[in-house]
Amino acid sequence: MLTRSSRSLLSLPAQCKTIPIIGNQGQFFHALDTSSVHAILLRHCNIFEFTRLLEDAHQRDLLVYVNVDHIDGINPDAAGLHYLADSLHVVGIVSNNPRILALGKDFGLECIQRIFALDSTGLEATLESVDTRYIDLLDISPALVVPYVIPYLATPLPLPFIASGLANTSQQVQAILRAGALGVAVTRNELWP
């Protein structure tokens, strides 16, 4: 399904299942200096404050994902997504907007649809609308619901998934991974690999 490269969250090493959420330069420097970090997610920041750091991440072969719904500096239109992919070496995008993700696929980006699990019925209805032609992974949020909802869904998820939001302890992260998540995106650096 991925057209750009085989680099993907699907291929994360087993010991690197937490994905740092980066919101400032200090966190980005810390992620670059942590050899066990293989992927990061940029969210709630200005992408242009990271131009040099993104080049460093690319040189280090770090997988960089951008939550285009929560980033400043880039509009998630054709020009913005093309710039993310070709100039900033971003591997993938996260959005809850299927139209943006379909457009991202045109630029070879790994596309992750963020889904909010408010309850199991709403989650199942949302999952039925996922277009697997354009989506590579799901991001279930908040992550804390994953152990309580995912194993009990009437039908299995249509795609592999990561989880994000509200995971604050290593025990919570482990429970989410045991419930089937490929990775857990976290803000707290003590939970990074």
PDB file of N, CA and C in Angstrom, residues 115-123 126 140-142 145 149:
ATOM      1  N   ILE A 115      -8.776   8.430  14.809  1.00  0.00           N
ATOM      2  CA  ILE A 115     -10.167   8.116  15.129  1.00  0.00           C
ATOM      3  C   ILE A 115     -10.359   8.278  16.629  1.00  0.00           C
ATOM      4  N   PHE A 116     -11.411   8.982  16.988  1.00  0.00           N
ATOM      5  CA  PHE A 116     -11.711   9.198  18.400  1.00  0.00           C
ATOM      6  C   PHE A 116     -12.714   8.149  18.865  1.00  0.00           C
ATOM      7  N   ALA A 117     -12.330   7.390  19.858  1.00  0.00           N
ATOM      8  CA  ALA A 117     -13.164   6.308  20.378  1.00  0.00           C
ATOM      9  C   ALA A 117     -13.964   6.821  21.570  1.00  0.00           C
ATOM     10  N   LEU A 118     -15.064   7.460  21.283  1.00  0.00           N
ATOM     11  CA  LEU A 118     -15.894   7.983  22.361  1.00  0.00           C
ATOM     12  C   LEU A 118     -16.700   6.875  23.030  1.00  0.00           C
ATOM     13  N   ASP A 119     -17.132   5.900  22.235  1.00  0.00           N
ATOM     14  CA  ASP A 119     -17.777   4.701  22.750  1.00  0.00           C
ATOM     15  C   ASP A 119     -17.667   3.626  21.679  1.00  0.00           C
ATOM     16  N   SER A 120     -17.971   2.379  22.022  1.00  0.00           N
ATOM     17  CA  SER A 120     -17.752   1.285  21.070  1.00  0.00           C
ATOM     18  C   SER A 120     -18.668   1.384  19.855  1.00  0.00           C
ATOM     19  N   THR A 121     -19.897   1.843  20.023  1.00  0.00           N
ATOM     20  CA  THR A 121     -20.816   1.974  18.892  1.00  0.00           C
ATOM     21  C   THR A 121     -20.326   3.031  17.914  1.00  0.00           C
ATOM     22  N   GLY A 122     -19.921   4.196  18.443  1.00  0.00           N
ATOM     23  CA  GLY A 122     -19.394   5.253  17.578  1.00  0.00           C
ATOM     24  C   GLY A 122     -18.112   4.836  16.885  1.00  0.00           C
ATOM     25  N   LEU A 123     -17.268   4.104  17.600  1.00  0.00           N
ATOM     26  CA  LEU A 123     -16.023   3.623  17.014  1.00  0.00           C
ATOM     27  C   LEU A 123     -16.306   2.663  15.868  1.00  0.00           C
ATOM     28  N   THR A 126     -17.532   4.592  12.845  1.00  0.00           N
ATOM     29  CA  THR A 126     -16.434   5.316  12.203  1.00  0.00           C
ATOM     30  C   THR A 126     -15.541   4.366  11.427  1.00  0.00           C
ATOM     31  N   ILE A 140      -5.937   5.330  17.131  1.00  0.00           N
ATOM     32  CA  ILE A 140      -7.083   5.324  18.039  1.00  0.00           C
ATOM     33  C   ILE A 140      -6.766   6.232  19.223  1.00  0.00           C
ATOM     34  N   SER A 141      -7.682   7.145  19.502  1.00  0.00           N
ATOM     35  CA  SER A 141      -7.491   8.103  20.579  1.00  0.00           C
ATOM     36  C   SER A 141      -8.783   8.215  21.384  1.00  0.00           C
ATOM     37  N   PRO A 142      -8.709   8.312  22.683  1.00  0.00           N
ATOM     38  CA  PRO A 142      -7.524   8.270  23.521  1.00  0.00           C
ATOM     39  C   PRO A 142      -7.006   6.838  23.666  1.00  0.00           C
ATOM     40  N   VAL A 145      -8.368   3.919  26.102  1.00  0.00           N
ATOM     41  CA  VAL A 145      -9.558   3.086  25.881  1.00  0.00           C
ATOM     42  C   VAL A 145      -9.238   1.797  25.134  1.00  0.00           C
ATOM     43  N   VAL A 149     -11.765  -1.450  24.721  1.00  0.00           N
ATOM     44  CA  VAL A 149     -12.697  -1.402  23.602  1.00  0.00           C
ATOM     45  C   VAL A 149     -12.275  -2.314  22.453  1.00  0.00           C
TER      46      VAL A 149
END
